[in-house]
């Protein structure tokens, strides 16, 4: 006590300082919550409101504890008990720290000792509540960061702050001092989610619940990836045999250490097409253009930590390095069977070799998948040692063996006999003919196949409906891409044919009505159109079936008509089949919701076991048919905008593309095998169930047409063109050029030609449709008017403006006069909008805006026209800007359009980039030259990276960039860029027969203006003459001389010639003056 009494003064001073600090902290908390940064609840932020609600009890408890500490200090010091509360300043006169003598010192020490337990308890609770408040303030800080970032993925510093905040929250929530409070006051789930910093999490497959082993390697890999380095991209290679657990290891690493990475992505590198498709998916998730280069650029420039898993990089011809984002950022995990790729690693040991699990890990995995309960029986543990050794400790083989034991297909004691028996029956057949596989690899594949086949055979021979459905689904899945098989494919394969059937009936009724009023000539055309169909129907009837081998599409029974409930798929039956497959580990949940993944070895075995090309052809056909049925075509898609958007859910195209590639690859493989067999056996008359590209059936033609739309929407226009040309040739041969199906495929091909800058071909195609429609339906039929309106659009795009204007007027007048349409019908309003758009090309900007405003008013009352409304608003904004009228509305419209485009298509889709370009044109038109320049400078690299420097949109953007420079009197820079545009256009345009294209004409006109304003009159005159020559070449009917630019160029040339004459006269005058001055 005496020793304690000597230090009581110092101890009391420490307590008083502590109390003052606590008061200061409490004041800071109250002030912090009152600031705009944290007072988000006042702005309607629901998460912030819930955090504030959670903070109130914590702050109240904290204040009570500070008051208790205050009272303890006052009691020990002997100060006046009427002192103010601890939340207010404590006057020094009321806390008597200085002892009045030895006795007073002892009394104060005694009081402190008496309250030691209470003091320790209060201090502990204060620390606890400080931690609690720290969590809540940290959550508010993170919510504020996320609330204020316009795009969190682009602000590296803020995201690093978010990562720091996340680590703080994690540490505090794991502190034992906070657990009691949060047990009674749990943090709402949305608040916990708000402090998670992993924004993107996409892995090849989900992690199995019984994942075993390699925990040390996971921790070691974490240490490698988290070790600071700024000089090299962190890459690590996992190589090994099939079924050795490479992919599962990477997925487990991603799952366990998800919080370390802002984004986790993967590339399926099993083929070049799949790898590029995966990169396109990453690009879409990054809200950039769906291209390989855009995805790499996105990862290269994102400032947050990311992990990229490149899975199944087994192909020796695949250059894996081509898929690495540039620079030193990011972490990359590569899985491969090719040991030569281990040099790609850059950190730590650079690679792991996965041959097998450790013995104890393999035994544990086998026992767990067999669902043995601990403590394990000696019989099971001894058998597990022998079995795991026989199966080379391969994880996939062990999992399948455990399933066989669990389902009592074999016992622990009898498993090896079961294995050897099935091995003798199946292994040689499974690997036969695969000469490229090494003996070592073949042995390990056999371990998997032999364990898998008995379970599959049991399912195949079962009478249980769920097992039968599951077996058929596995055969069906074998011809889709093995990863992320969407449940939607099954649902849409059932639902969409009914939609198409209803649309077909409506189209048939419409044709019948139109033909009933046609002349004899029309009836003759009708007969010509229907005769091939009639002949085909007769020949396909049972009476004549001996003439042909019928081609039948087989679908899984669960997708058949007999299995439907109220014309919908039986979801309960589907769920039972899926659960059955998951039970036996045939499939696992995919990386996204409602998707499934099949291990590549199982996927391969499903095709191998079909034994014959004929059986493969049946199930390949089933997969192809189901994919085609997922796509519903728009019967009215005749203009390029509708063709680009003709599936109601365009985002599904990106999901379908890998499956379409897979099934077409399988079809080609089966076809080649049949051709080889026919040639070897000289059985030339043997029919091939997979048709060649030169011989299609109607169903195959429809399928290819649908597939072409998917390729088109994914930007693979060359592939789309090949398919569409093939389909069109078939339709022309079978139905003639006047059939509606021919019109639709021709319109799709014209739109593809347009995107390939083949403007002349696209116009030629649309002229054919118009001529055919007039023959079949007459001049005033809605189909004819639609085709005329679409032709006018293509003419406008190719610079043939006078003819385009005439045809748009004709279409608008025609729709308006139809009793079935009138002025407020959607087709009429779209024709009016197109008419308004072309008016701006004649510099009638205000008239253009007024017509488009009228169209917008009508379209706002129509259904399914959001995209058309956005196009209309763009046209209005351009018209207003060109007329220099109401710039505020023009800007507001473009802001609205651009924001919506980004939501629908992403930041770097072509429609979004064109909206950015049009926004810049609006800014230029309203005199905001610097703003226009900044916008164009930002989007040009994206456009060049996505579509190339000679693309129509890129050329147009460069022209307006040069124009913005010229308006800022930066004439030399503008001239150089105009010249570059003309050179690029020649490179891209002359190859496509587009030397007189509108972009070249615009570039020449802008260059004339630039030379004129810069005082280079001779260059301006030469360029103007070149421009007049180009205008004269436009069109096939002399329309070039009627081009709206023609009189302006003539006037400008006259003006320039006058300036040149004046310049000559001025120079002569100066010379004469100099002579006279010197004379």
CSV table of N, CA, C and O in Angstrom, one decimal, residues 456-557:
chain,number,residue,atom,x,y,z
A,456,UNK,N,-22.1,-45.0,-64.9
A,456,UNK,CA,-22.8,-44.6,-66.0
A,456,UNK,C,-23.7,-45.7,-66.6
A,456,UNK,O,-24.9,-45.5,-67.0
A,457,UNK,N,-23.1,-46.9,-66.6
A,457,UNK,CA,-23.9,-48.1,-67.1
A,457,UNK,C,-25.1,-48.4,-66.2
A,457,UNK,O,-26.2,-48.7,-66.7
A,458,UNK,N,-24.9,-48.2,-65.0
A,458,UNK,CA,-26.0,-48.4,-64.0
A,458,UNK,C,-27.1,-47.4,-64.3
A,458,UNK,O,-28.3,-47.8,-64.3
A,459,UNK,N,-26.7,-46.2,-64.5
A,459,UNK,CA,-27.7,-45.2,-64.8
A,459,UNK,C,-28.4,-45.4,-66.2
A,459,UNK,O,-29.6,-45.2,-66.3
A,460,UNK,N,-27.7,-45.9,-67.1
A,460,UNK,CA,-28.2,-46.2,-68.5
A,460,UNK,C,-29.3,-47.3,-68.4
A,460,UNK,O,-30.3,-47.3,-69.1
A,461,UNK,N,-29.0,-48.3,-67.6
A,461,UNK,CA,-29.9,-49.5,-67.5
A,461,UNK,C,-31.0,-49.4,-66.5
A,461,UNK,O,-31.8,-50.3,-66.3
A,462,UNK,N,-31.0,-48.3,-65.8
A,462,UNK,CA,-32.0,-48.1,-64.7
A,462,UNK,C,-33.4,-47.9,-65.3
A,462,UNK,O,-33.5,-47.3,-66.4
A,463,UNK,N,-34.4,-48.3,-64.5
A,463,UNK,CA,-35.8,-48.0,-64.9
A,463,UNK,C,-36.3,-46.8,-64.2
A,463,UNK,O,-37.5,-46.3,-64.5
A,464,UNK,N,-35.5,-46.2,-63.3
A,464,UNK,CA,-35.9,-45.0,-62.6
A,464,UNK,C,-35.9,-43.8,-63.6
A,464,UNK,O,-34.9,-43.6,-64.4
A,465,UNK,N,-37.0,-43.0,-63.6
A,465,UNK,CA,-37.1,-41.9,-64.5
A,465,UNK,C,-35.9,-40.9,-64.3
A,465,UNK,O,-35.4,-40.4,-65.3
A,466,UNK,N,-35.6,-40.5,-63.1
A,466,UNK,CA,-34.6,-39.6,-62.8
A,466,UNK,C,-33.2,-40.0,-63.4
A,466,UNK,O,-32.5,-39.3,-64.0
A,467,UNK,N,-32.9,-41.4,-63.3
A,467,UNK,CA,-31.7,-41.9,-63.8
A,467,UNK,C,-31.7,-41.9,-65.3
A,467,UNK,O,-30.7,-41.5,-65.9
A,468,UNK,N,-32.8,-42.2,-65.9
A,468,UNK,CA,-32.9,-42.2,-67.4
A,468,UNK,C,-32.7,-40.8,-67.9
A,468,UNK,O,-32.0,-40.6,-68.9
A,469,UNK,N,-33.4,-39.8,-67.3
A,469,UNK,CA,-33.3,-38.5,-67.7
A,469,UNK,C,-31.8,-38.0,-67.6
A,469,UNK,O,-31.3,-37.3,-68.4
A,470,UNK,N,-31.2,-38.3,-66.5
A,470,UNK,CA,-29.9,-37.9,-66.2
A,470,UNK,C,-28.9,-38.5,-67.2
A,470,UNK,O,-28.0,-37.8,-67.7
A,471,UNK,N,-29.1,-39.7,-67.6
A,471,UNK,CA,-28.2,-40.4,-68.6
A,471,UNK,C,-28.4,-39.6,-70.0
A,471,UNK,O,-27.4,-39.4,-70.6
A,472,UNK,N,-29.6,-39.3,-70.4
A,472,UNK,CA,-29.8,-38.6,-71.6
A,472,UNK,C,-29.2,-37.2,-71.6
A,472,UNK,O,-28.6,-36.7,-72.6
A,473,UNK,N,-29.3,-36.6,-70.4
A,473,UNK,CA,-28.7,-35.2,-70.3
A,473,UNK,C,-27.2,-35.3,-70.4
A,473,UNK,O,-26.6,-34.4,-71.0
A,474,UNK,N,-26.6,-36.3,-69.9
A,474,UNK,CA,-25.1,-36.5,-70.0
A,474,UNK,C,-24.7,-36.6,-71.5
A,474,UNK,O,-23.7,-36.0,-71.9
A,475,UNK,N,-25.5,-37.4,-72.2
A,475,UNK,CA,-25.1,-37.5,-73.7
A,475,UNK,C,-25.3,-36.2,-74.4
A,475,UNK,O,-24.6,-35.9,-75.3
A,476,UNK,N,-26.3,-35.5,-74.0
A,476,UNK,CA,-26.6,-34.2,-74.5
A,476,UNK,C,-25.5,-33.2,-74.2
A,476,UNK,O,-25.0,-32.5,-75.1
A,477,UNK,N,-25.1,-33.2,-72.9
A,477,UNK,CA,-24.0,-32.3,-72.5
A,477,UNK,C,-22.7,-32.5,-73.1
A,477,UNK,O,-21.9,-31.6,-73.3
A,478,UNK,N,-22.5,-33.8,-73.6
A,478,UNK,CA,-21.2,-34.2,-74.2
A,478,UNK,C,-20.9,-33.4,-75.4
A,478,UNK,O,-19.7,-33.3,-75.8
A,479,UNK,N,-21.9,-32.8,-76.0
A,479,UNK,CA,-21.6,-32.0,-77.3
A,479,UNK,C,-21.8,-30.5,-77.1
A,479,UNK,O,-21.7,-29.8,-78.1
A,480,UNK,N,-22.0,-30.1,-75.8
A,480,UNK,CA,-21.9,-28.7,-75.5
A,480,UNK,C,-20.5,-28.4,-74.9
A,480,UNK,O,-19.7,-29.3,-74.7
A,481,UNK,N,-20.2,-27.2,-74.7
A,481,UNK,CA,-19.0,-26.8,-74.1
A,481,UNK,C,-19.0,-27.3,-72.6
A,481,UNK,O,-20.1,-27.2,-72.0
A,482,UNK,N,-17.9,-27.9,-72.1
A,482,UNK,CA,-18.0,-28.6,-70.8
A,482,UNK,C,-18.2,-27.7,-69.6
A,482,UNK,O,-18.5,-28.2,-68.5
A,483,UNK,N,-18.0,-26.4,-69.8
A,483,UNK,CA,-18.0,-25.5,-68.7
A,483,UNK,C,-19.2,-24.6,-68.7
A,483,UNK,O,-19.5,-24.1,-69.8
A,484,UNK,N,-19.7,-24.3,-67.5
A,484,UNK,CA,-20.8,-23.3,-67.4
A,484,UNK,C,-22.0,-23.6,-68.4
A,484,UNK,O,-22.4,-22.7,-69.1
A,485,UNK,N,-22.5,-24.8,-68.4
A,485,UNK,CA,-23.6,-25.2,-69.2
A,485,UNK,C,-24.9,-24.6,-68.5
A,485,UNK,O,-25.2,-24.9,-67.4
A,486,UNK,N,-25.5,-23.7,-69.2
A,486,UNK,CA,-26.6,-22.9,-68.7
A,486,UNK,C,-27.9,-23.7,-68.6
A,486,UNK,O,-28.3,-24.4,-69.6
A,487,UNK,N,-28.6,-23.7,-67.5
A,487,UNK,CA,-29.9,-24.3,-67.3
A,487,UNK,C,-30.9,-23.6,-68.3
A,487,UNK,O,-31.8,-24.3,-68.8
A,488,UNK,N,-30.6,-22.4,-68.7
A,488,UNK,CA,-31.5,-21.6,-69.6
A,488,UNK,C,-31.6,-22.4,-70.9
A,488,UNK,O,-32.6,-22.3,-71.6
A,489,UNK,N,-30.5,-23.1,-71.3
A,489,UNK,CA,-30.6,-23.8,-72.6
A,489,UNK,C,-31.7,-24.8,-72.7
A,489,UNK,O,-32.4,-24.9,-73.7
A,490,UNK,N,-31.9,-25.5,-71.6
A,490,UNK,CA,-32.9,-26.5,-71.5
A,490,UNK,C,-34.3,-25.9,-71.5
A,490,UNK,O,-35.2,-26.3,-72.2
A,491,UNK,N,-34.4,-24.8,-70.7
A,491,UNK,CA,-35.7,-24.1,-70.6
A,491,UNK,C,-36.1,-23.5,-71.9
A,491,UNK,O,-37.3,-23.6,-72.4
A,492,UNK,N,-35.2,-22.8,-72.5
A,492,UNK,CA,-35.5,-22.1,-73.8
A,492,UNK,C,-35.7,-23.0,-74.9
A,492,UNK,O,-36.5,-22.7,-75.9
A,493,UNK,N,-35.0,-24.2,-74.9
A,493,UNK,CA,-35.2,-25.2,-76.0
A,493,UNK,C,-36.7,-25.7,-76.0
A,493,UNK,O,-37.1,-26.2,-77.0
A,494,UNK,N,-37.3,-25.6,-74.9
A,494,UNK,CA,-38.7,-26.0,-74.8
A,494,UNK,C,-39.7,-24.9,-75.1
A,494,UNK,O,-40.7,-25.1,-75.9
A,495,UNK,N,-39.4,-23.7,-74.6
A,495,UNK,CA,-40.3,-22.6,-74.7
A,495,UNK,C,-40.3,-21.9,-76.0
A,495,UNK,O,-41.4,-21.5,-76.6
A,496,UNK,N,-39.1,-21.7,-76.6
A,496,UNK,CA,-39.0,-20.8,-77.8
A,496,UNK,C,-39.7,-21.4,-79.0
A,496,UNK,O,-40.2,-20.7,-79.8
A,497,UNK,N,-39.7,-22.8,-79.3
A,497,UNK,CA,-40.4,-23.3,-80.5
A,497,UNK,C,-41.8,-22.9,-80.5
A,497,UNK,O,-42.4,-22.7,-81.5
A,498,UNK,N,-42.5,-22.8,-79.3
A,498,UNK,CA,-43.9,-22.5,-79.3
A,498,UNK,C,-44.1,-21.0,-79.7
A,498,UNK,O,-45.0,-20.7,-80.4
A,499,UNK,N,-43.1,-20.1,-79.3
A,499,UNK,CA,-43.2,-18.7,-79.7
A,499,UNK,C,-43.0,-18.6,-81.2
A,499,UNK,O,-43.8,-17.9,-81.9
A,500,UNK,N,-42.1,-19.4,-81.8
A,500,UNK,CA,-41.8,-19.4,-83.2
A,500,UNK,C,-43.0,-19.9,-84.0
A,500,UNK,O,-43.4,-19.4,-85.0
A,501,UNK,N,-43.6,-21.0,-83.4
A,501,UNK,CA,-44.8,-21.6,-84.1
A,501,UNK,C,-45.9,-20.6,-84.2
A,501,UNK,O,-46.6,-20.5,-85.3
A,502,UNK,N,-46.2,-19.8,-83.1
A,502,UNK,CA,-47.2,-18.8,-83.1
A,502,UNK,C,-46.9,-17.7,-84.1
A,502,UNK,O,-47.8,-17.3,-84.9
A,503,UNK,N,-45.7,-17.3,-84.2
A,503,UNK,CA,-45.3,-16.3,-85.1
A,503,UNK,C,-45.4,-16.8,-86.6
A,503,UNK,O,-45.8,-16.1,-87.5
A,504,UNK,N,-45.1,-18.1,-86.8
A,504,UNK,CA,-45.2,-18.7,-88.1
A,504,UNK,C,-46.6,-18.7,-88.6
A,504,UNK,O,-46.9,-18.5,-89.8
A,505,UNK,N,-47.5,-19.1,-87.7
A,505,UNK,CA,-49.0,-19.1,-88.0
A,505,UNK,C,-49.4,-17.7,-88.4
A,505,UNK,O,-50.2,-17.5,-89.4
A,506,UNK,N,-49.0,-16.7,-87.7
A,506,UNK,CA,-49.4,-15.3,-88.0
A,506,UNK,C,-48.9,-14.9,-89.3
A,506,UNK,O,-49.6,-14.2,-90.1
A,507,UNK,N,-47.6,-15.3,-89.6
A,507,UNK,CA,-47.0,-14.9,-90.9
A,507,UNK,C,-47.8,-15.6,-92.0
A,507,UNK,O,-48.0,-15.0,-93.1
A,508,UNK,N,-48.2,-16.9,-91.8
A,508,UNK,CA,-48.9,-17.6,-92.8
A,508,UNK,C,-50.2,-16.9,-93.1
A,508,UNK,O,-50.7,-16.8,-94.3
A,509,UNK,N,-50.9,-16.5,-92.1
A,509,UNK,CA,-52.2,-15.8,-92.2
A,509,UNK,C,-52.0,-14.5,-93.0
A,509,UNK,O,-52.8,-14.2,-93.9
A,510,UNK,N,-50.9,-13.8,-92.7
A,510,UNK,CA,-50.7,-12.5,-93.3
A,510,UNK,C,-50.4,-12.8,-94.8
A,510,UNK,O,-50.9,-12.0,-95.7
A,511,UNK,N,-49.6,-13.8,-95.1
A,511,UNK,CA,-49.4,-14.1,-96.6
A,511,UNK,C,-50.7,-14.5,-97.3
A,511,UNK,O,-50.9,-14.0,-98.4
A,512,UNK,N,-51.5,-15.3,-96.6
A,512,UNK,CA,-52.7,-15.7,-97.3
A,512,UNK,C,-53.6,-14.5,-97.6
A,512,UNK,O,-54.2,-14.4,-98.7
A,513,UNK,N,-53.7,-13.5,-96.7
A,513,UNK,CA,-54.5,-12.3,-96.9
A,513,UNK,C,-53.9,-11.5,-98.0
A,513,UNK,O,-54.7,-11.0,-98.9
A,514,UNK,N,-52.6,-11.4,-98.1
A,514,UNK,CA,-52.0,-10.6,-99.1
A,514,UNK,C,-52.2,-11.2,-100.5
A,514,UNK,O,-52.5,-10.6,-101.5
A,515,UNK,N,-52.1,-12.6,-100.6
A,515,UNK,CA,-52.2,-13.3,-101.9
A,515,UNK,C,-53.6,-13.3,-102.4
A,515,UNK,O,-53.9,-13.3,-103.6
A,516,UNK,N,-54.6,-13.3,-101.4
A,516,UNK,CA,-56.0,-13.4,-101.8
A,516,UNK,C,-56.4,-12.2,-102.7
A,516,UNK,O,-57.3,-12.2,-103.4
A,517,UNK,N,-55.7,-11.1,-102.5
A,517,UNK,CA,-56.1,-9.8,-103.2
A,517,UNK,C,-55.1,-9.6,-104.4
A,517,UNK,O,-55.2,-8.5,-105.1
A,518,UNK,N,-54.2,-10.5,-104.7
A,518,UNK,CA,-53.3,-10.3,-105.8
A,518,UNK,C,-53.9,-10.7,-107.2
A,518,UNK,O,-54.8,-11.5,-107.3
A,519,UNK,N,-53.2,-10.3,-108.2
A,519,UNK,CA,-53.6,-10.7,-109.6
A,519,UNK,C,-53.2,-12.1,-109.9
A,519,UNK,O,-52.6,-12.8,-109.1
A,520,UNK,N,-53.5,-12.5,-111.2
A,520,UNK,CA,-53.1,-13.8,-111.7
A,520,UNK,C,-51.6,-14.0,-111.6
A,520,UNK,O,-51.1,-15.0,-111.3
A,521,UNK,N,-50.9,-12.9,-111.9
A,521,UNK,CA,-49.5,-12.9,-111.9
A,521,UNK,C,-49.0,-13.2,-110.5
A,521,UNK,O,-48.1,-14.0,-110.3
A,522,UNK,N,-49.7,-12.6,-109.5
A,522,UNK,CA,-49.3,-12.9,-108.1
A,522,UNK,C,-49.6,-14.4,-107.7
A,522,UNK,O,-48.8,-15.0,-107.0
A,523,UNK,N,-50.7,-14.9,-108.3
A,523,UNK,CA,-51.0,-16.3,-108.0
A,523,UNK,C,-49.9,-17.2,-108.6
A,523,UNK,O,-49.6,-18.3,-108.1
A,524,UNK,N,-49.5,-16.9,-109.8
A,524,UNK,CA,-48.4,-17.7,-110.4
A,524,UNK,C,-47.1,-17.7,-109.6
A,524,UNK,O,-46.5,-18.7,-109.4
A,525,UNK,N,-46.8,-16.5,-109.1
A,525,UNK,CA,-45.6,-16.4,-108.2
A,525,UNK,C,-45.8,-17.2,-107.0
A,525,UNK,O,-44.9,-17.9,-106.5
A,526,UNK,N,-47.1,-17.2,-106.4
A,526,UNK,CA,-47.4,-18.0,-105.3
A,526,UNK,C,-47.1,-19.5,-105.5
A,526,UNK,O,-46.5,-20.2,-104.7
A,527,UNK,N,-47.6,-19.9,-106.7
A,527,UNK,CA,-47.5,-21.3,-107.0
A,527,UNK,C,-46.0,-21.7,-107.2
A,527,UNK,O,-45.5,-22.7,-106.7
A,528,UNK,N,-45.2,-20.8,-107.8
A,528,UNK,CA,-43.8,-21.0,-107.9
A,528,UNK,C,-43.1,-21.1,-106.5
A,528,UNK,O,-42.2,-22.0,-106.3
A,529,UNK,N,-43.6,-20.3,-105.6
A,529,UNK,CA,-43.0,-20.3,-104.2
A,529,UNK,C,-43.4,-21.6,-103.5
A,529,UNK,O,-42.6,-22.2,-102.8
A,530,UNK,N,-44.6,-22.1,-103.7
A,530,UNK,CA,-45.1,-23.2,-102.9
A,530,UNK,C,-44.8,-24.6,-103.5
A,530,UNK,O,-44.9,-25.6,-102.8
A,531,UNK,N,-44.5,-24.6,-104.8
A,531,UNK,CA,-44.3,-25.9,-105.5
A,531,UNK,C,-43.1,-26.7,-104.8
A,531,UNK,O,-43.3,-27.9,-104.6
A,532,UNK,N,-42.0,-26.1,-104.6
A,532,UNK,CA,-40.9,-26.9,-103.9
A,532,UNK,C,-41.3,-27.4,-102.6
A,532,UNK,O,-41.0,-28.6,-102.3
A,533,UNK,N,-42.1,-26.6,-101.8
A,533,UNK,CA,-42.5,-27.1,-100.5
A,533,UNK,C,-43.5,-28.3,-100.7
A,533,UNK,O,-43.4,-29.3,-99.9
A,534,UNK,N,-44.4,-28.2,-101.7
A,534,UNK,CA,-45.3,-29.3,-102.0
A,534,UNK,C,-44.6,-30.6,-102.4
A,534,UNK,O,-44.9,-31.6,-101.9
A,535,UNK,N,-43.6,-30.4,-103.3
A,535,UNK,CA,-42.9,-31.6,-103.7
A,535,UNK,C,-42.2,-32.2,-102.5
A,535,UNK,O,-42.2,-33.5,-102.3
A,536,UNK,N,-41.6,-31.4,-101.7
A,536,UNK,CA,-40.8,-31.9,-100.5
A,536,UNK,C,-41.8,-32.6,-99.5
A,536,UNK,O,-41.4,-33.7,-99.0
A,537,UNK,N,-43.0,-32.1,-99.3
A,537,UNK,CA,-43.9,-32.7,-98.4
A,537,UNK,C,-44.3,-34.1,-98.9
A,537,UNK,O,-44.4,-35.0,-98.2
A,538,UNK,N,-44.6,-34.2,-100.3
A,538,UNK,CA,-45.0,-35.5,-100.8
A,538,UNK,C,-43.9,-36.5,-100.7
A,538,UNK,O,-44.1,-37.6,-100.3
A,539,UNK,N,-42.6,-36.1,-101.0
A,539,UNK,CA,-41.5,-37.0,-101.0
A,539,UNK,C,-41.2,-37.4,-99.5
A,539,UNK,O,-40.7,-38.5,-99.3
A,540,UNK,N,-41.5,-36.6,-98.6
A,540,UNK,CA,-41.2,-36.9,-97.2
A,540,UNK,C,-42.4,-37.7,-96.5
A,540,UNK,O,-42.3,-38.1,-95.4
A,541,UNK,N,-43.4,-38.0,-97.3
A,541,UNK,CA,-44.5,-38.7,-96.7
A,541,UNK,C,-44.2,-40.2,-96.6
A,541,UNK,O,-43.3,-40.7,-97.3
A,542,UNK,N,-44.9,-41.0,-95.7
A,542,UNK,CA,-44.5,-42.4,-95.5
A,542,UNK,C,-44.6,-43.2,-96.8
A,542,UNK,O,-43.8,-44.1,-97.0
A,543,UNK,N,-45.5,-42.8,-97.7
A,543,UNK,CA,-45.6,-43.6,-98.9
A,543,UNK,C,-44.3,-43.6,-99.8
A,543,UNK,O,-44.0,-44.6,-100.5
A,544,UNK,N,-43.6,-42.5,-99.7
A,544,UNK,CA,-42.3,-42.4,-100.5
A,544,UNK,C,-41.1,-42.4,-99.6
A,544,UNK,O,-40.0,-42.0,-100.0
A,545,UNK,N,-41.2,-42.8,-98.4
A,545,UNK,CA,-40.1,-42.8,-97.4
A,545,UNK,C,-38.9,-43.7,-97.9
A,545,UNK,O,-37.8,-43.5,-97.5
A,546,UNK,N,-39.3,-44.7,-98.7
A,546,UNK,CA,-38.2,-45.6,-99.2
A,546,UNK,C,-37.2,-44.9,-100.1
A,546,UNK,O,-36.1,-45.4,-100.3
A,547,UNK,N,-37.6,-43.7,-100.6
A,547,UNK,CA,-36.7,-43.0,-101.5
A,547,UNK,C,-35.6,-42.3,-100.7
A,547,UNK,O,-34.5,-42.1,-101.3
A,548,UNK,N,-35.8,-42.0,-99.5
A,548,UNK,CA,-34.9,-41.3,-98.7
A,548,UNK,C,-34.7,-41.9,-97.3
A,548,UNK,O,-35.6,-42.5,-96.8
A,549,UNK,N,-33.5,-41.7,-96.7
A,549,UNK,CA,-33.3,-42.0,-95.3
A,549,UNK,C,-33.7,-40.8,-94.5
A,549,UNK,O,-33.1,-39.7,-94.7
A,550,UNK,N,-34.7,-40.9,-93.7
A,550,UNK,CA,-35.2,-39.7,-92.9
A,550,UNK,C,-34.1,-39.3,-91.9
A,550,UNK,O,-33.5,-40.2,-91.2
A,551,UNK,N,-34.0,-38.0,-91.7
A,551,UNK,CA,-33.1,-37.5,-90.7
A,551,UNK,C,-34.0,-37.0,-89.5
A,551,UNK,O,-34.8,-36.1,-89.7
A,552,UNK,N,-33.8,-37.6,-88.4
A,552,UNK,CA,-34.6,-37.3,-87.3
A,552,UNK,C,-33.8,-36.7,-86.2
A,552,UNK,O,-32.7,-37.2,-85.9
A,553,UNK,N,-34.4,-35.6,-85.6
A,553,UNK,CA,-33.7,-35.0,-84.5
A,553,UNK,C,-34.2,-35.6,-83.2
A,553,UNK,O,-35.4,-35.7,-82.9
A,554,UNK,N,-33.2,-36.1,-82.4
A,554,UNK,CA,-33.6,-36.7,-81.1
A,554,UNK,C,-33.2,-35.7,-80.0
A,554,UNK,O,-32.1,-35.2,-80.0
A,555,UNK,N,-34.1,-35.5,-79.1
A,555,UNK,CA,-33.9,-34.6,-78.0
A,555,UNK,C,-34.0,-35.5,-76.7
A,555,UNK,O,-34.7,-36.5,-76.7
A,556,UNK,N,-33.4,-35.1,-75.6
A,556,UNK,CA,-33.6,-35.8,-74.4
A,556,UNK,C,-35.1,-35.8,-74.1
A,556,UNK,O,-35.8,-34.8,-74.3
A,557,UNK,N,-35.6,-36.9,-73.5
A,557,UNK,CA,-37.1,-37.1,-73.3
A,557,UNK,C,-37.6,-36.0,-72.4
A,557,UNK,O,-38.8,-35.6,-72.6
